[in-house]
mmCIF file of C-alpha atoms in Angstrom:
data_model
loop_
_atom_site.group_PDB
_atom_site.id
_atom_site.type_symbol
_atom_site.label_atom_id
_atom_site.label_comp_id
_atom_site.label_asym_id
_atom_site.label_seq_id
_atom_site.Cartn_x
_atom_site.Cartn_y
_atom_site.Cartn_z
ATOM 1 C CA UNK A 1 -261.268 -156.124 -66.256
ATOM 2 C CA UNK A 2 -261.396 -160.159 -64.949
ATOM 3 C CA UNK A 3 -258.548 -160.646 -62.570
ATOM 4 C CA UNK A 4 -256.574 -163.691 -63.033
ATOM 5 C CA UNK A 5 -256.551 -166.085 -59.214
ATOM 6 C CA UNK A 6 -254.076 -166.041 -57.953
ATOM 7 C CA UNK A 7 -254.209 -169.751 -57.349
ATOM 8 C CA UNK A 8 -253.717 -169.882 -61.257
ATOM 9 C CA UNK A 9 -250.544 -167.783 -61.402
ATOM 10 C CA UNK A 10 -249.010 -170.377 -58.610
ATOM 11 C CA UNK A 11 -249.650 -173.199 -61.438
ATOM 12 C CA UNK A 12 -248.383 -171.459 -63.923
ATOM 13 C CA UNK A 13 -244.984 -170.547 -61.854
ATOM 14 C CA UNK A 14 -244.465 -174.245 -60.542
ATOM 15 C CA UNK A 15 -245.003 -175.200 -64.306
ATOM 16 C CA UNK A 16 -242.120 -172.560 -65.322
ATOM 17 C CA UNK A 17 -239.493 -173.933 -62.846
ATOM 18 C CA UNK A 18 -240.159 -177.575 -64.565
ATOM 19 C CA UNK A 19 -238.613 -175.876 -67.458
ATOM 20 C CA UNK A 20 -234.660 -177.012 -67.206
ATOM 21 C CA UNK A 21 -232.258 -174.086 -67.506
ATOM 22 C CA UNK A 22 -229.955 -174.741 -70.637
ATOM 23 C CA UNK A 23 -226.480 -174.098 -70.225
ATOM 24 C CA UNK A 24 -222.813 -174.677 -72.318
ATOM 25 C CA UNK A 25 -219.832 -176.628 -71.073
ATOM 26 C CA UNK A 26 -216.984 -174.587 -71.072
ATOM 27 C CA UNK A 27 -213.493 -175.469 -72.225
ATOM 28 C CA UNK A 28 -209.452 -175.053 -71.694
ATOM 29 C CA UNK A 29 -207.171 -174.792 -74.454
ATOM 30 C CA UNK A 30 -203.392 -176.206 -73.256
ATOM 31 C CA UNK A 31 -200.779 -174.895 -76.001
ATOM 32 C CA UNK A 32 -197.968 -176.733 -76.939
ATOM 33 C CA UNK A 33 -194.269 -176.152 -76.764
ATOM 34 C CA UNK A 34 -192.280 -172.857 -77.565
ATOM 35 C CA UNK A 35 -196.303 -171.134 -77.417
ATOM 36 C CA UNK A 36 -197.848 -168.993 -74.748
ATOM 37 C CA UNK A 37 -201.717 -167.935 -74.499
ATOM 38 C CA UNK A 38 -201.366 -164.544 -75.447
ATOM 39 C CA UNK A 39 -199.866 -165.365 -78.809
ATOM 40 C CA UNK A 40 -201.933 -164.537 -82.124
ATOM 41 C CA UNK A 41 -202.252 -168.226 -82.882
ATOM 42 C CA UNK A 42 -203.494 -169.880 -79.994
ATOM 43 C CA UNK A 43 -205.663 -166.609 -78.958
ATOM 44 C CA UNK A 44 -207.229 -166.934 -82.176
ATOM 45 C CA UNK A 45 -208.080 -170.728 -82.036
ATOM 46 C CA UNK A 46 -209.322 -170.453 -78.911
ATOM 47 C CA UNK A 47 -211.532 -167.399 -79.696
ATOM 48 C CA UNK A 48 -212.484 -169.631 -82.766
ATOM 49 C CA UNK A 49 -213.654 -172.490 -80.738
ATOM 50 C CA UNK A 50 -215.545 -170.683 -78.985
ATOM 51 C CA UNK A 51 -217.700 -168.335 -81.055
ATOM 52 C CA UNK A 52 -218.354 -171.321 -83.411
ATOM 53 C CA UNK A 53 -219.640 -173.711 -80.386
ATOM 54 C CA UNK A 54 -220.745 -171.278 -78.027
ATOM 55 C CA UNK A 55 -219.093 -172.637 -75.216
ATOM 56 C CA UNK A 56 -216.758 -170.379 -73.349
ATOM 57 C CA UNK A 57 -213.149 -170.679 -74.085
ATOM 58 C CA UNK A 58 -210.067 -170.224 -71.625
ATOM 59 C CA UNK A 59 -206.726 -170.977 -72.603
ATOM 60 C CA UNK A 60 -204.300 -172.056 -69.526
ATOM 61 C CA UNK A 61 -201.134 -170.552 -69.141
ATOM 62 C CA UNK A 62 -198.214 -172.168 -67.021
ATOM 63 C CA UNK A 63 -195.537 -170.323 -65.744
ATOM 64 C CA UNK A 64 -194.575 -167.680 -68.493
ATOM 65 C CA UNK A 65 -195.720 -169.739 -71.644
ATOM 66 C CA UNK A 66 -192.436 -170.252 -74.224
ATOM 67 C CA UNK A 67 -189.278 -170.698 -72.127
ATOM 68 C CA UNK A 68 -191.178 -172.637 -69.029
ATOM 69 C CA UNK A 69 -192.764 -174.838 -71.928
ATOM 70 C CA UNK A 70 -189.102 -176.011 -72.757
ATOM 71 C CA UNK A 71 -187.983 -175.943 -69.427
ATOM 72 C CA UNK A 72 -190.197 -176.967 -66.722
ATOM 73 C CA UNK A 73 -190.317 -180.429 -65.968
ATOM 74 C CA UNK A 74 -193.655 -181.619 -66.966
ATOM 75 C CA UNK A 75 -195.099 -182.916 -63.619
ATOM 76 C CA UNK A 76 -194.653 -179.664 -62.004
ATOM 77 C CA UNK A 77 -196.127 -177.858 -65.388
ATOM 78 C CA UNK A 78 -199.199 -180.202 -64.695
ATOM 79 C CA UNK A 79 -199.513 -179.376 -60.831
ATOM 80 C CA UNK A 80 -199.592 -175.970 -62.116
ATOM 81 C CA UNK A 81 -202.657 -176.566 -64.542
ATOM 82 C CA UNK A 82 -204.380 -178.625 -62.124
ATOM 83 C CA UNK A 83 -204.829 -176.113 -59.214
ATOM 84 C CA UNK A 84 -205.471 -173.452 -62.197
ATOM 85 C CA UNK A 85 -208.672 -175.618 -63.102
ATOM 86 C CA UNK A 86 -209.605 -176.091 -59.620
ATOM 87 C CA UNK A 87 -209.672 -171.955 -59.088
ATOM 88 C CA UNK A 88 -211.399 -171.249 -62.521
ATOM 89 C CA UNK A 89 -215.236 -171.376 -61.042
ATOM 90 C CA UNK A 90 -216.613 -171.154 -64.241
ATOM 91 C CA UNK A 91 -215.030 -174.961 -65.104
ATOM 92 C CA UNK A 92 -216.910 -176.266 -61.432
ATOM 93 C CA UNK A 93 -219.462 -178.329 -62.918
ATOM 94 C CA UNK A 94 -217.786 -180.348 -65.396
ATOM 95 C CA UNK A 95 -215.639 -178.880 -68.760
ATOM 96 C CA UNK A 96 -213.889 -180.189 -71.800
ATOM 97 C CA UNK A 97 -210.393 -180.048 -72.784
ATOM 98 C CA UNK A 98 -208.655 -179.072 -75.800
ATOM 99 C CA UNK A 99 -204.592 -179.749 -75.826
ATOM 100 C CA UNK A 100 -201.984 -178.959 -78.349
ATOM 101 C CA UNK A 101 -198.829 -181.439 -78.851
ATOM 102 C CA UNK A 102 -197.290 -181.215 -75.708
ATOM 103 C CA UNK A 103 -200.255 -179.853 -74.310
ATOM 104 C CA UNK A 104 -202.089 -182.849 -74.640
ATOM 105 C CA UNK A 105 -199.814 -184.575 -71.856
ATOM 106 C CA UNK A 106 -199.920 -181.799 -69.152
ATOM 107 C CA UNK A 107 -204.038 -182.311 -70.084
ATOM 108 C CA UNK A 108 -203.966 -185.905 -69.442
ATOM 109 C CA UNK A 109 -201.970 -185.148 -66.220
ATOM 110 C CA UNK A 110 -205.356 -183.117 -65.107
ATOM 111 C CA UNK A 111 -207.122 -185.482 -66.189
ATOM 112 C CA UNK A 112 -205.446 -188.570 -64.607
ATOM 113 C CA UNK A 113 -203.975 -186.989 -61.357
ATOM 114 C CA UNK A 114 -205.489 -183.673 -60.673
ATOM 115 C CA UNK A 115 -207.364 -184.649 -57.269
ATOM 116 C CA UNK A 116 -210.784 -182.625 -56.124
ATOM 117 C CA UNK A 117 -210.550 -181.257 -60.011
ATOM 118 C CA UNK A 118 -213.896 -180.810 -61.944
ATOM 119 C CA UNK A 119 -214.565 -183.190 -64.183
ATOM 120 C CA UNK A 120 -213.539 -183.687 -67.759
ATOM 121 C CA UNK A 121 -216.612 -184.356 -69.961
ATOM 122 C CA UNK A 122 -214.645 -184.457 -73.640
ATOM 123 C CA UNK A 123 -210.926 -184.537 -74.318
ATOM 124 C CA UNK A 124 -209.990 -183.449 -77.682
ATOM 125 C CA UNK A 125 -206.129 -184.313 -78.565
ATOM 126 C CA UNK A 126 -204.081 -182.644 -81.517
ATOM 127 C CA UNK A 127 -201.238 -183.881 -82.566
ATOM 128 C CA UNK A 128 -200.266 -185.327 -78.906
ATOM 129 C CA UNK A 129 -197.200 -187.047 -78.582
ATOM 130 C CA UNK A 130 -199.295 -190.013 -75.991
ATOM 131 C CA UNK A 131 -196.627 -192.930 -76.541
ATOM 132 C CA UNK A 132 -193.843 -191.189 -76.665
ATOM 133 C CA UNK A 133 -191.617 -189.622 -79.503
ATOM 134 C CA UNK A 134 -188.230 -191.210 -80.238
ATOM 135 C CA UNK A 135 -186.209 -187.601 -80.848
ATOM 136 C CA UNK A 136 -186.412 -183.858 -79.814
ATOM 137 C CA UNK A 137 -189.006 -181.687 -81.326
ATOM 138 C CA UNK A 138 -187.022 -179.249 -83.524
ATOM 139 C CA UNK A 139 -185.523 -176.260 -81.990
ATOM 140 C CA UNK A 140 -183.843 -174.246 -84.390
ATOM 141 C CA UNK A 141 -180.500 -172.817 -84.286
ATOM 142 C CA UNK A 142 -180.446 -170.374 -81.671
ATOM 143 C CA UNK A 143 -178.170 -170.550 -78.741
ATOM 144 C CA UNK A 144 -180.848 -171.601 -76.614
ATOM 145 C CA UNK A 145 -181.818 -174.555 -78.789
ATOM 146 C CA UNK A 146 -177.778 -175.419 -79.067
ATOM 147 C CA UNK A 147 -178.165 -175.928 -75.146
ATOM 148 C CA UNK A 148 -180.796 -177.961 -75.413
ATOM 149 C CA UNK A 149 -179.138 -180.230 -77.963
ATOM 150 C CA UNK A 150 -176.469 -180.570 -75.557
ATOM 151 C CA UNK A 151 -178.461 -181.600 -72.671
ATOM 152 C CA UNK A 152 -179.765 -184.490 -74.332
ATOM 153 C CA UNK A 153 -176.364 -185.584 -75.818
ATOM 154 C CA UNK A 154 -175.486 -185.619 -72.246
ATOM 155 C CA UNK A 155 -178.267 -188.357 -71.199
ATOM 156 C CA UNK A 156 -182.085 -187.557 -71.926
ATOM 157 C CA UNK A 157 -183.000 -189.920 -69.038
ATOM 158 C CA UNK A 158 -180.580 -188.305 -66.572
ATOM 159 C CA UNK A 159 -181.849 -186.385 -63.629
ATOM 160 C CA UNK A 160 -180.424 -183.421 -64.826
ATOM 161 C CA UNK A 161 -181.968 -183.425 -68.138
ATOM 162 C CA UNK A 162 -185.389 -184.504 -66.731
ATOM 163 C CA UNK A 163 -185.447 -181.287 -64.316
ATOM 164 C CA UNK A 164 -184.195 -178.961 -67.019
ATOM 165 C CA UNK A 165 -185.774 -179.922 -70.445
ATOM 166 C CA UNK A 166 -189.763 -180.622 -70.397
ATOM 167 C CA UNK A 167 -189.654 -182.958 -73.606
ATOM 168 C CA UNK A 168 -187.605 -185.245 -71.723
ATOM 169 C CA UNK A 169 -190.411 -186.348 -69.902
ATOM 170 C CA UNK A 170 -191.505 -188.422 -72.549
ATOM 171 C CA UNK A 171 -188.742 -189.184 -75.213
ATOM 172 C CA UNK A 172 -189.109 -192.942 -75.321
ATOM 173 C CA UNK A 173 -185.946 -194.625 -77.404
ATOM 174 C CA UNK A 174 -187.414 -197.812 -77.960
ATOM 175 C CA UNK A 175 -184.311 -199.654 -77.949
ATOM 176 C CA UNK A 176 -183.281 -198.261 -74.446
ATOM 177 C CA UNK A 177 -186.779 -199.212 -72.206
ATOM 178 C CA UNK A 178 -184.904 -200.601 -69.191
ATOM 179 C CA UNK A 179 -183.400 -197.235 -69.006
ATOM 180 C CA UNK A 180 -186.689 -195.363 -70.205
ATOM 181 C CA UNK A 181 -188.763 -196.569 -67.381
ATOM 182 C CA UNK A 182 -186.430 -195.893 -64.293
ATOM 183 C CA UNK A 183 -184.857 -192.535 -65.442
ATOM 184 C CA UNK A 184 -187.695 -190.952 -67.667
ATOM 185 C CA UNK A 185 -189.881 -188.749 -64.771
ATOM 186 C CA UNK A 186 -193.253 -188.614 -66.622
ATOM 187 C CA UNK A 187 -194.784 -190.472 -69.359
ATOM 188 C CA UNK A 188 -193.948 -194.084 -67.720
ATOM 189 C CA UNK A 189 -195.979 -192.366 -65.144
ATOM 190 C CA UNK A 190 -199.203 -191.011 -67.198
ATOM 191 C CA UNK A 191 -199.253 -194.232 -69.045
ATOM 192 C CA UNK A 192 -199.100 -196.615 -66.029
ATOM 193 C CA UNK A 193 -196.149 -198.367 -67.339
ATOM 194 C CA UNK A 194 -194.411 -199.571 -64.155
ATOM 195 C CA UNK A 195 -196.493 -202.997 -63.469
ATOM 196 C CA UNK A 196 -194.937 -201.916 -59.724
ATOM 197 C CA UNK A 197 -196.672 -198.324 -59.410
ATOM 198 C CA UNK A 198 -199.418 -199.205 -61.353
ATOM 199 C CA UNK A 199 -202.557 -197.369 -60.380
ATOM 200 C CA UNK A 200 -205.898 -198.090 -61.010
ATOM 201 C CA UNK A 201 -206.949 -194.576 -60.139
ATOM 202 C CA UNK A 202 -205.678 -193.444 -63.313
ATOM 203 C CA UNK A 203 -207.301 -195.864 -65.246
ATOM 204 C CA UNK A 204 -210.372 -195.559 -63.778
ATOM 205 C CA UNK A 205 -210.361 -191.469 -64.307
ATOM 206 C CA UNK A 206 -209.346 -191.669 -67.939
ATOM 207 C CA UNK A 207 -211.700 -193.884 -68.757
ATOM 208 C CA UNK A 208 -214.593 -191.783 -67.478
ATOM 209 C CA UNK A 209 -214.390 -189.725 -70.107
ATOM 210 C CA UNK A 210 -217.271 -189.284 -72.817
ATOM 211 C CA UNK A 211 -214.812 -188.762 -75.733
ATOM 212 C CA UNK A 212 -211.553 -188.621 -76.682
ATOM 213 C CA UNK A 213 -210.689 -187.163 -79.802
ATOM 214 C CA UNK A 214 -207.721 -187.979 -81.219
ATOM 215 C CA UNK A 215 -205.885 -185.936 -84.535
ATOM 216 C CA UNK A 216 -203.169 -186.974 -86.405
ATOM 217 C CA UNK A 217 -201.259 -185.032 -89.138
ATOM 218 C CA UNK A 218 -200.650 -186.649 -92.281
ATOM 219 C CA UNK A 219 -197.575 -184.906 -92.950
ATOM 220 C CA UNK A 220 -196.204 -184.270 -89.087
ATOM 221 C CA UNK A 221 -192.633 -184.158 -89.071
ATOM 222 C CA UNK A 222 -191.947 -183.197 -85.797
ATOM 223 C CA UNK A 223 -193.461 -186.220 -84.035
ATOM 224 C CA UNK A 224 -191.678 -189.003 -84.745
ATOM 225 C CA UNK A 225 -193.468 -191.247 -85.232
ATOM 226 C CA UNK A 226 -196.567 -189.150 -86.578
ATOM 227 C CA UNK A 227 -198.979 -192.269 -85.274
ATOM 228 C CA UNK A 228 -197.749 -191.594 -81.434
ATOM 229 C CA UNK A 229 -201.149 -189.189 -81.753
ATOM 230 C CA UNK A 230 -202.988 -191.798 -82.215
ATOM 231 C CA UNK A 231 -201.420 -193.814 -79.593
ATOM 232 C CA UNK A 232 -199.316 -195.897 -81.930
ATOM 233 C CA UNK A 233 -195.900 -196.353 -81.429
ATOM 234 C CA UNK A 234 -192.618 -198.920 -82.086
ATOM 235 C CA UNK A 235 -192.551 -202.241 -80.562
ATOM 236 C CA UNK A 236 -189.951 -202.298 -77.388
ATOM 237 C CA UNK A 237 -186.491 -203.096 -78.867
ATOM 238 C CA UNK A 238 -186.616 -202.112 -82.434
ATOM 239 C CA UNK A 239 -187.561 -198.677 -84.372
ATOM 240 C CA UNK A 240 -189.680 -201.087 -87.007
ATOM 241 C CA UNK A 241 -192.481 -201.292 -87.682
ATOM 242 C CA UNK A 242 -194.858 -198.918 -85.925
ATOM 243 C CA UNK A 243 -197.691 -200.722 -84.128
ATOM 244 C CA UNK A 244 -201.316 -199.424 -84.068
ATOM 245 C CA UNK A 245 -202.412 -198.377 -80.507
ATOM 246 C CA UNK A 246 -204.660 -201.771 -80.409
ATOM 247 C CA UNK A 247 -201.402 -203.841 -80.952
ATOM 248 C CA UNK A 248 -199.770 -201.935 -78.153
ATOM 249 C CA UNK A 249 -199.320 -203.573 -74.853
ATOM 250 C CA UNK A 250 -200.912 -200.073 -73.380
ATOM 251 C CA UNK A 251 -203.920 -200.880 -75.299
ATOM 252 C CA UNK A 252 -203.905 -204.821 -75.029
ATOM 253 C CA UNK A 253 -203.289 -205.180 -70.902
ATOM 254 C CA UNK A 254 -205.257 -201.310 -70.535
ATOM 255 C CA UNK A 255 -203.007 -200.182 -68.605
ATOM 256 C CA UNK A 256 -204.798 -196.478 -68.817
ATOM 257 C CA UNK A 257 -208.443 -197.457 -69.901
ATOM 258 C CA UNK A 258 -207.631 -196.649 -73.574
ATOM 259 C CA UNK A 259 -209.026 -199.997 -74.587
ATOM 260 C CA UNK A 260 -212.286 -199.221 -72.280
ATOM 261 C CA UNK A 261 -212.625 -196.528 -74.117
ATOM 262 C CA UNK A 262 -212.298 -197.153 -78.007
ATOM 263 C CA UNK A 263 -214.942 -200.687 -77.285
ATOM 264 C CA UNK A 264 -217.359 -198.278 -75.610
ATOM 265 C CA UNK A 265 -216.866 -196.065 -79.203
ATOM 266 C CA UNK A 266 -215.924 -193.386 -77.315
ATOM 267 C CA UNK A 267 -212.639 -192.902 -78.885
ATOM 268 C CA UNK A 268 -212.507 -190.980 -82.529
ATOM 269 C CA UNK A 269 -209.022 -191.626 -84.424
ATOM 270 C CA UNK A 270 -209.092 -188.931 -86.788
ATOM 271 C CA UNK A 271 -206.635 -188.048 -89.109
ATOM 272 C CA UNK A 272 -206.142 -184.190 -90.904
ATOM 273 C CA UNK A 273 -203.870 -182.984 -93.957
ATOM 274 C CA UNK A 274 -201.187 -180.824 -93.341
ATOM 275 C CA UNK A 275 -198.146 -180.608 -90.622
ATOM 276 C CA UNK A 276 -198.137 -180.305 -86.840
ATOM 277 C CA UNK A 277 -200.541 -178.775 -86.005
ATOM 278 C CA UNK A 278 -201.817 -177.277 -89.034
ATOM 279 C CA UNK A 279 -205.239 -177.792 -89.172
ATOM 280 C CA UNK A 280 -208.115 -175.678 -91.479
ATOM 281 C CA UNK A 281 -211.136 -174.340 -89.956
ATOM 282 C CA UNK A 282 -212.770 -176.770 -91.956
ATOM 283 C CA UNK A 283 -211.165 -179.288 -90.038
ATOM 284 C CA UNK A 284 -211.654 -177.048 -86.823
ATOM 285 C CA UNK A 285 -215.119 -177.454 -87.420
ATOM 286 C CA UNK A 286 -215.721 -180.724 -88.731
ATOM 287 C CA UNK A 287 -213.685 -182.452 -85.997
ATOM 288 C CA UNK A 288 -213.270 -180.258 -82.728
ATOM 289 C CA UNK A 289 -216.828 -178.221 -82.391
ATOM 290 C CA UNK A 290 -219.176 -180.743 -82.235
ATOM 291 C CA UNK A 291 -217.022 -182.520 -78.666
ATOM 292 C CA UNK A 292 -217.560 -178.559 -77.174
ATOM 293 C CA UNK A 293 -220.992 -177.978 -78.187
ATOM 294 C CA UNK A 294 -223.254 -179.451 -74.992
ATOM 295 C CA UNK A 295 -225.080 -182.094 -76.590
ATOM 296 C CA UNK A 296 -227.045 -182.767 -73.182
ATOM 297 C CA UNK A 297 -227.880 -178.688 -73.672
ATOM 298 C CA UNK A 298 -228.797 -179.207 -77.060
ATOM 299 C CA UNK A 299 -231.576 -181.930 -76.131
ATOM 300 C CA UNK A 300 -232.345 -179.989 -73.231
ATOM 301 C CA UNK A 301 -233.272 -176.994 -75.578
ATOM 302 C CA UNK A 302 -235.299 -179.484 -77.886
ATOM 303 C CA UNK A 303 -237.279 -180.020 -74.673
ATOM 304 C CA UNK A 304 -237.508 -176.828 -73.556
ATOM 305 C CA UNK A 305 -238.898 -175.547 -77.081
ATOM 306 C CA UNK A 306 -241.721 -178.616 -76.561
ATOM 307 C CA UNK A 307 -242.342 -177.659 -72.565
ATOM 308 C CA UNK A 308 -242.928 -173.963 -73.916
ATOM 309 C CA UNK A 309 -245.176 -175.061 -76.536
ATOM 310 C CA UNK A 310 -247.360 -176.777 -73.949
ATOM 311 C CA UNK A 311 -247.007 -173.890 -71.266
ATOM 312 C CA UNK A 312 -248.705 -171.831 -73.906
ATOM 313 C CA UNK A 313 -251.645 -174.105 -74.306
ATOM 314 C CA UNK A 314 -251.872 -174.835 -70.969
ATOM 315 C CA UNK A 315 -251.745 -170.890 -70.574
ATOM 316 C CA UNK A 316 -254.208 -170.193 -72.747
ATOM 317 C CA UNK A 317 -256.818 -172.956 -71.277
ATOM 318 C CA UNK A 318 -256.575 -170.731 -67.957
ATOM 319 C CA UNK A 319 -256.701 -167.659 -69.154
ATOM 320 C CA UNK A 320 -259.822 -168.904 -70.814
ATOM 321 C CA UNK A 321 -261.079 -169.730 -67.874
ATOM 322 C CA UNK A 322 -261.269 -166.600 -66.148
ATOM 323 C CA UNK A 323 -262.446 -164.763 -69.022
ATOM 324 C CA UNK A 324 -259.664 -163.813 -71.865
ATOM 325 C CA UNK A 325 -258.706 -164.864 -74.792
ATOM 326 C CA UNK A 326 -255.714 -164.200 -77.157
ATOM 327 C CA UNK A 327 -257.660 -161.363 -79.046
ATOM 328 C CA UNK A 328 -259.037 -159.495 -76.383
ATOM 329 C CA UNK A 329 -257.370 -156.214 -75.936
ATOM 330 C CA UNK A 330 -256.185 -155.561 -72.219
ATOM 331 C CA UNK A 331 -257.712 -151.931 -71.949
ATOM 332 C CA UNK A 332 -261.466 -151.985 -72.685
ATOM 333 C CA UNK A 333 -263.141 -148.708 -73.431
ATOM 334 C CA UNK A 334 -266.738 -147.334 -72.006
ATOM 335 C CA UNK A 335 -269.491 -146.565 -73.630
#
């Protein structure tokens, strides 16, 4: 039987390691409020996510999910999730992010402060509260939720109330700014409000990003107003009317890159039936899975399909060469 040269088999491994190695971008999930990772609804979505875009899914928990959610304030819930992405290896080369309502925020946070983090390729939003709310998500009428009433009768933009009740952080009552942007601890903050503190660091770290996804819910009740996912919110000084994000002075001076963004076309404003976060699979589908599948994987794949196509022929011409062919069986009997 002809041997093949071994000078051949050299070419033909130098050709295979021109092939590029596909891989997926993974992604976090960061729930909202009064939710916790192991719950059926948020394991589920994120299990979802995953199988449909074959990226791997984690979902980040801070602290011990529901109560810390209400109760930690917001820049030490972020602190949290940014050494939690530093220490997940899997997320070292880049990864997307999926938040949740309040979620959304402490993802920004990572996005905006988290220094020697990995970086964030695709930023999908739902239902985030980015420009404030004017009121309290609903509690309910347990004892706990009584107390939390309380604490924001007492002052929402006292210190007290900003160390002991998360939502705080970015309750903006537009006809109380002065006392907004000097008591309230964290969204004047992530949205580079304070012409004094301003940082361009932020800016220029949010706008890096290759999309940002941003769902609204038609009916939402609990954000008020709805349009804060989109970025939209009242002007300073009255409740009336609600401005589009592009009318905003957030978007107009860009204080955060949001503007950057949404002229480049990276920025998707997409709006879903139903009520906080109540979105189909349809929807799931439709407007979250494409931003996790790797699109530079997918064209890598494309390519890798062609390079294989041509490793075969170029195969074939050297096995040729020394004397087979495609049809030749490999054990050859005597006569």
């Amino acid at each position: 039987m002809a041997s093949l040269p071994s000078s051949a088999i050299l070419v033909f491994i130098c050709m295979l390691a021109l092939v590029p190695l596909v891989h997926s971008v993974p992604f976090i999930v960061l729930h909202g409020i009064s939710d916790k990772c192991s719950s059926r609804g948020v394991a589920k979505f994120t299990e979802l996510l995953s199988n449909w875009s074959g990226s791997q899914g984690y979902c980040v928990e801070i602290g011990d999910g529901g109560w810390d959610s209400w109760t930690m304030p917001l820049l030490e819930q972020t602190a949290i999730a940014c050494e939690k992405v530093k220490n997940i290896s899997e997320l070292s080369e880049g990864y997307n992010i999926v938040g949740l309502s309040q979620g959304t925020l402490i993802g920004r946070g990572v996005v905006e402060w988290c220094d020697g983090a990995p970086p964030v390729k695709n930023f999908i939003s739902l239902a985030g509260p980015h420009a404030g709310i004017a009121s309290i998500p609903f509690c309910g009428s347990e004892w706990f939720c009584i107390l939390m009433d309380t604490l924001i009768e007492l002052e929402v933009y006292s210190d007290f109330v900003q160390e002991h009740l998360a939502p705080s952080g970015y309750v903006k009552i537009p006809t109380d700014i002065s006392a907004y942007l000097k008591g309230c601890k964290f969204l004047p903050k992530l949205n580079n409000e304070i012409n004094t503190t301003r940082n361009s660091t932020y800016k220029e770290r949010f706008s890096s990003l290759d999309n940002l996804v941003l769902i609204m819910f038609e009916q939402d009740t609990v954000l008020v107003p709805k349009e804060t996912s989109w970025f939209g919110y009242y002007p300073d000084g009255a409740f009336d009317p609600i401005l589009p994000a592009q009318e905003t002075l957030l978007y107009t001076e860009d204080w955060i890159g949001l503007k950057i963004l949404d002229e480049a076309g990276k920025v998707k404003f997409i709006n879903v039936s139903g009520g906080h976060l109540q979105i189909s699979q349809s929807d799931m589908k439709e407007y979250i899975v494409p931003y996790l599948e790797d699109q530079a994987s997918i064209q890598m794949m494309r390519r890798e399909i062609s390079s294989y196509k041509w490793l075969s022929s170029m195969w074939n011409s050297l096995l040729e060469l020394v004397g087979f062919t495609e049809d030749q069986p490999l054990l050859r009997t005597m006569d």
